[in-house]
């Protein structure tokens, strides 16, 4: 493809890479949702392997994005925005993998259904991120991206409220100290996962403002 084609926006490789990164982040969240029914069925190690594989796949996408930035002078978006979004998306996948690892080392008898709502919120947040990243390509969906970013902020706010409720119950209960540490760590990782989605959404929102 010629330089003139890239200048006029016909080179789609960066959009393709960013959309692939968003899809990988969403897929990792979906794998995490699938982890729950398998925790007691002996298939949890397989799910963790799937999370690791998705993270490695996403890392390759992120590395290729960096390579393309180094090799291409002309880009359809500002270089720092492409790099920032690629990094933000990868952080979602990395955080989701860490959540899966924590779930697998839960203390015996732990009722993991307590975090099912947070994990569902994480998947929904990742879905919104996919929608937002897909809309960048058109550069004419400023309002749609703004609305999606507001949905993302709403999910984050609801997740923060839920975590505060769960922490209140945890601190006012009589759980063993080790159990308290486990839950606190897991709650905070889930909060971070949703925050990572918000961070990626903010980069998209920032890009949309430039083209509005």
CSV table of C-alpha atoms in Angstrom, one decimal:
chain,number,residue,atom,x,y,z
A,1,UNK,CA,0.0,0.0,0.0
A,2,UNK,CA,1.4,3.4,-1.0
A,3,UNK,CA,2.1,6.3,1.3
A,4,UNK,CA,-0.7,8.3,-0.3
A,5,UNK,CA,-3.2,5.6,0.5
A,6,UNK,CA,-2.1,5.7,4.2
A,7,UNK,CA,-2.3,9.4,4.3
A,8,UNK,CA,-5.9,9.3,3.0
A,9,UNK,CA,-6.8,6.7,5.6
A,10,UNK,CA,-7.0,3.6,3.5
A,11,UNK,CA,-4.4,1.7,5.5
A,12,UNK,CA,-6.5,0.0,8.2
A,13,UNK,CA,-3.9,-2.1,9.9
A,14,UNK,CA,-3.9,0.0,13.1
A,15,UNK,CA,-7.7,-0.1,13.4
A,16,UNK,CA,-7.5,-3.8,12.9
A,17,UNK,CA,-4.9,-4.3,15.6
A,18,UNK,CA,-6.7,-2.1,18.1
A,19,UNK,CA,-10.0,-3.9,17.4
A,20,UNK,CA,-8.3,-7.2,17.8
A,21,UNK,CA,-6.8,-6.1,21.1
A,22,UNK,CA,-10.3,-5.0,22.4
A,23,UNK,CA,-11.7,-8.4,21.3
A,24,UNK,CA,-9.0,-10.2,23.2
A,25,UNK,CA,-9.7,-8.2,26.3
A,26,UNK,CA,-13.4,-9.0,26.0
A,27,UNK,CA,-12.7,-12.7,25.4
A,28,UNK,CA,-10.5,-12.9,28.5
A,29,UNK,CA,-13.5,-11.5,30.5
A,30,UNK,CA,-15.8,-14.0,29.0
A,31,UNK,CA,-13.4,-16.8,29.8
A,32,UNK,CA,-13.4,-15.6,33.4
A,33,UNK,CA,-17.2,-15.8,33.5
A,34,UNK,CA,-16.9,-19.4,32.3
A,35,UNK,CA,-14.6,-20.1,35.2
A,36,UNK,CA,-17.3,-20.1,37.8
A,37,UNK,CA,-19.3,-23.2,37.0
A,38,UNK,CA,-16.0,-25.2,36.4
A,39,UNK,CA,-14.4,-24.4,39.8
A,40,UNK,CA,-16.1,-27.3,41.4
A,41,UNK,CA,-16.0,-29.5,38.4
A,42,UNK,CA,-12.3,-30.0,38.1
A,43,UNK,CA,-11.9,-27.9,34.9
A,44,UNK,CA,-10.5,-24.8,36.5
A,45,UNK,CA,-6.9,-25.5,35.3
A,46,UNK,CA,-8.1,-25.7,31.8
A,47,UNK,CA,-9.8,-22.3,32.1
A,48,UNK,CA,-6.7,-20.7,33.6
A,49,UNK,CA,-4.7,-22.1,30.6
A,50,UNK,CA,-7.3,-20.4,28.3
A,51,UNK,CA,-6.7,-17.1,30.2
A,52,UNK,CA,-3.0,-17.4,29.8
A,53,UNK,CA,-3.3,-18.3,26.2
A,54,UNK,CA,-5.5,-15.2,25.6
A,55,UNK,CA,-3.1,-13.0,27.4
A,56,UNK,CA,-0.2,-14.3,25.2
A,57,UNK,CA,-2.3,-13.8,22.1
A,58,UNK,CA,-3.0,-10.2,23.2
A,59,UNK,CA,0.7,-9.6,24.0
A,60,UNK,CA,1.5,-10.5,20.4
A,61,UNK,CA,-1.1,-8.1,19.1
A,62,UNK,CA,0.4,-5.4,21.4
A,63,UNK,CA,3.9,-6.1,20.2
A,64,UNK,CA,2.9,-6.0,16.6
A,65,UNK,CA,1.2,-2.6,17.1
A,66,UNK,CA,4.5,-1.3,18.5
A,67,UNK,CA,6.4,-2.7,15.6
A,68,UNK,CA,4.0,-1.1,13.1
A,69,UNK,CA,4.4,2.2,14.8
A,70,UNK,CA,8.1,2.0,14.5
A,71,UNK,CA,7.9,1.0,10.8
A,72,UNK,CA,5.2,3.5,9.6
A,73,UNK,CA,5.7,7.2,9.5
A,74,UNK,CA,2.1,8.0,8.7
A,75,UNK,CA,-0.7,6.7,11.0
A,76,UNK,CA,-4.5,7.2,10.9
A,77,UNK,CA,-4.5,8.4,14.5
A,78,UNK,CA,-1.9,10.2,16.5
A,79,UNK,CA,0.9,7.8,17.4
A,80,UNK,CA,0.7,8.4,21.1
A,81,UNK,CA,-3.0,7.6,21.1
A,82,UNK,CA,-2.5,4.3,19.3
A,83,UNK,CA,0.2,3.3,21.7
A,84,UNK,CA,-1.8,4.5,24.8
A,85,UNK,CA,-4.9,2.5,23.7
A,86,UNK,CA,-3.0,-0.6,22.8
A,87,UNK,CA,-1.3,-0.5,26.3
A,88,UNK,CA,-4.6,0.2,28.1
A,89,UNK,CA,-6.3,-2.8,26.3
A,90,UNK,CA,-3.5,-5.2,27.2
A,91,UNK,CA,-3.7,-4.2,30.8
A,92,UNK,CA,-7.3,-5.4,30.9
A,93,UNK,CA,-6.3,-8.8,29.8
A,94,UNK,CA,-3.4,-9.0,32.2
A,95,UNK,CA,-5.6,-8.0,35.1
A,96,UNK,CA,-8.3,-10.6,34.2
A,97,UNK,CA,-5.6,-13.3,34.2
A,98,UNK,CA,-4.5,-12.3,37.7
A,99,UNK,CA,-8.2,-12.4,38.8
A,100,UNK,CA,-8.4,-16.0,37.5
A,101,UNK,CA,-5.2,-17.0,39.3
A,102,UNK,CA,-6.7,-15.6,42.6
A,103,UNK,CA,-9.9,-17.5,42.2
A,104,UNK,CA,-8.0,-20.8,41.8
A,105,UNK,CA,-6.3,-20.3,45.2
A,106,UNK,CA,-9.4,-19.4,47.2
A,107,UNK,CA,-9.5,-20.9,50.7
A,108,UNK,CA,-11.5,-24.1,51.1
A,109,UNK,CA,-15.2,-23.6,51.4
A,110,UNK,CA,-15.1,-20.1,50.0
A,111,UNK,CA,-18.4,-18.9,48.4
A,112,UNK,CA,-17.1,-17.4,45.2
A,113,UNK,CA,-20.7,-16.5,44.1
A,114,UNK,CA,-20.1,-13.3,46.2
A,115,UNK,CA,-18.1,-11.9,43.3
A,116,UNK,CA,-20.3,-13.1,40.4
A,117,UNK,CA,-21.9,-9.6,40.1
A,118,UNK,CA,-18.5,-7.9,39.9
A,119,UNK,CA,-17.3,-10.4,37.2
A,120,UNK,CA,-20.4,-9.8,35.2
A,121,UNK,CA,-19.8,-6.0,35.5
A,122,UNK,CA,-16.3,-6.6,34.2
A,123,UNK,CA,-17.5,-8.5,31.2
A,124,UNK,CA,-20.1,-5.8,30.4
A,125,UNK,CA,-17.4,-3.1,30.7
A,126,UNK,CA,-15.2,-5.0,28.3
A,127,UNK,CA,-18.1,-5.2,25.9
A,128,UNK,CA,-18.5,-1.5,26.0
A,129,UNK,CA,-14.8,-1.0,25.3
A,130,UNK,CA,-15.1,-3.3,22.2
A,131,UNK,CA,-18.0,-1.1,20.9
A,132,UNK,CA,-16.0,2.1,21.5
A,133,UNK,CA,-12.9,0.9,19.8
A,134,UNK,CA,-14.9,-0.3,16.8
A,135,UNK,CA,-16.4,3.1,16.4
A,136,UNK,CA,-13.0,4.9,16.2
A,137,UNK,CA,-12.5,3.7,12.6
A,138,UNK,CA,-15.4,5.9,11.3
A,139,UNK,CA,-14.3,9.0,13.1
A,140,UNK,CA,-17.9,10.2,12.9
A,141,UNK,CA,-19.4,8.6,15.9
A,142,UNK,CA,-18.5,11.2,18.6
A,143,UNK,CA,-21.9,11.1,20.2
A,144,UNK,CA,-22.1,7.3,20.2
A,145,UNK,CA,-18.6,7.1,21.8
A,146,UNK,CA,-19.6,9.7,24.4
A,147,UNK,CA,-22.7,7.7,25.3
A,148,UNK,CA,-20.7,4.5,25.5
A,149,UNK,CA,-18.2,6.2,27.8
A,150,UNK,CA,-21.0,7.4,30.1
A,151,UNK,CA,-22.2,3.7,30.3
A,152,UNK,CA,-18.7,2.7,31.2
A,153,UNK,CA,-18.6,5.3,33.9
A,154,UNK,CA,-21.9,4.1,35.2
A,155,UNK,CA,-20.7,0.5,35.4
A,156,UNK,CA,-17.6,1.6,37.2
A,157,UNK,CA,-19.7,3.6,39.7
A,158,UNK,CA,-22.0,0.7,40.4
A,159,UNK,CA,-19.0,-1.6,40.8
A,160,UNK,CA,-17.4,0.8,43.3
A,161,UNK,CA,-20.6,0.9,45.4
A,162,UNK,CA,-20.9,-2.9,45.3
A,163,UNK,CA,-17.3,-3.3,46.4
A,164,UNK,CA,-17.8,-0.9,49.4
A,165,UNK,CA,-20.8,-3.0,50.4
A,166,UNK,CA,-18.8,-6.2,50.2
A,167,UNK,CA,-15.9,-4.7,52.1
A,168,UNK,CA,-18.3,-3.5,54.8
A,169,UNK,CA,-19.7,-7.0,55.3
A,170,UNK,CA,-16.2,-8.4,55.3
A,171,UNK,CA,-14.8,-6.1,57.9
A,172,UNK,CA,-17.9,-6.4,60.2
A,173,UNK,CA,-17.9,-10.2,60.0
A,174,UNK,CA,-15.9,-12.8,61.9
A,175,UNK,CA,-13.9,-14.3,59.1
A,176,UNK,CA,-10.5,-15.7,59.6
A,177,UNK,CA,-7.7,-13.2,58.9
A,178,UNK,CA,-6.5,-15.2,55.9
A,179,UNK,CA,-9.9,-15.2,54.4
A,180,UNK,CA,-10.2,-11.5,54.9
A,181,UNK,CA,-7.0,-10.9,53.1
A,182,UNK,CA,-8.1,-13.2,50.2
A,183,UNK,CA,-11.4,-11.4,49.7
A,184,UNK,CA,-9.9,-7.9,50.0
A,185,UNK,CA,-7.3,-8.8,47.4
A,186,UNK,CA,-9.9,-10.3,45.0
A,187,UNK,CA,-12.3,-7.3,45.4
A,188,UNK,CA,-9.5,-4.9,44.6
A,189,UNK,CA,-8.4,-6.8,41.6
A,190,UNK,CA,-11.9,-6.9,40.3
A,191,UNK,CA,-12.1,-3.2,40.8
A,192,UNK,CA,-8.8,-2.7,39.0
A,193,UNK,CA,-10.1,-4.8,36.1
A,194,UNK,CA,-13.1,-2.5,35.6
A,195,UNK,CA,-10.9,0.6,36.1
A,196,UNK,CA,-8.7,-0.8,33.3
A,197,UNK,CA,-11.8,-0.8,31.0
A,198,UNK,CA,-12.5,2.7,32.0
A,199,UNK,CA,-9.0,3.8,31.3
A,200,UNK,CA,-9.2,2.3,27.8
A,201,UNK,CA,-12.6,3.9,27.3
A,202,UNK,CA,-11.1,7.3,28.3
A,203,UNK,CA,-8.4,7.0,25.6
A,204,UNK,CA,-11.1,6.3,23.0
A,205,UNK,CA,-13.2,9.2,24.3
A,206,UNK,CA,-10.1,11.5,24.1
A,207,UNK,CA,-9.5,10.4,20.5
A,208,UNK,CA,-13.2,11.1,19.6
A,209,UNK,CA,-13.0,14.6,21.0
A,210,UNK,CA,-10.1,15.3,18.6
A,211,UNK,CA,-12.2,14.4,15.6
A,212,UNK,CA,-15.5,15.9,16.7
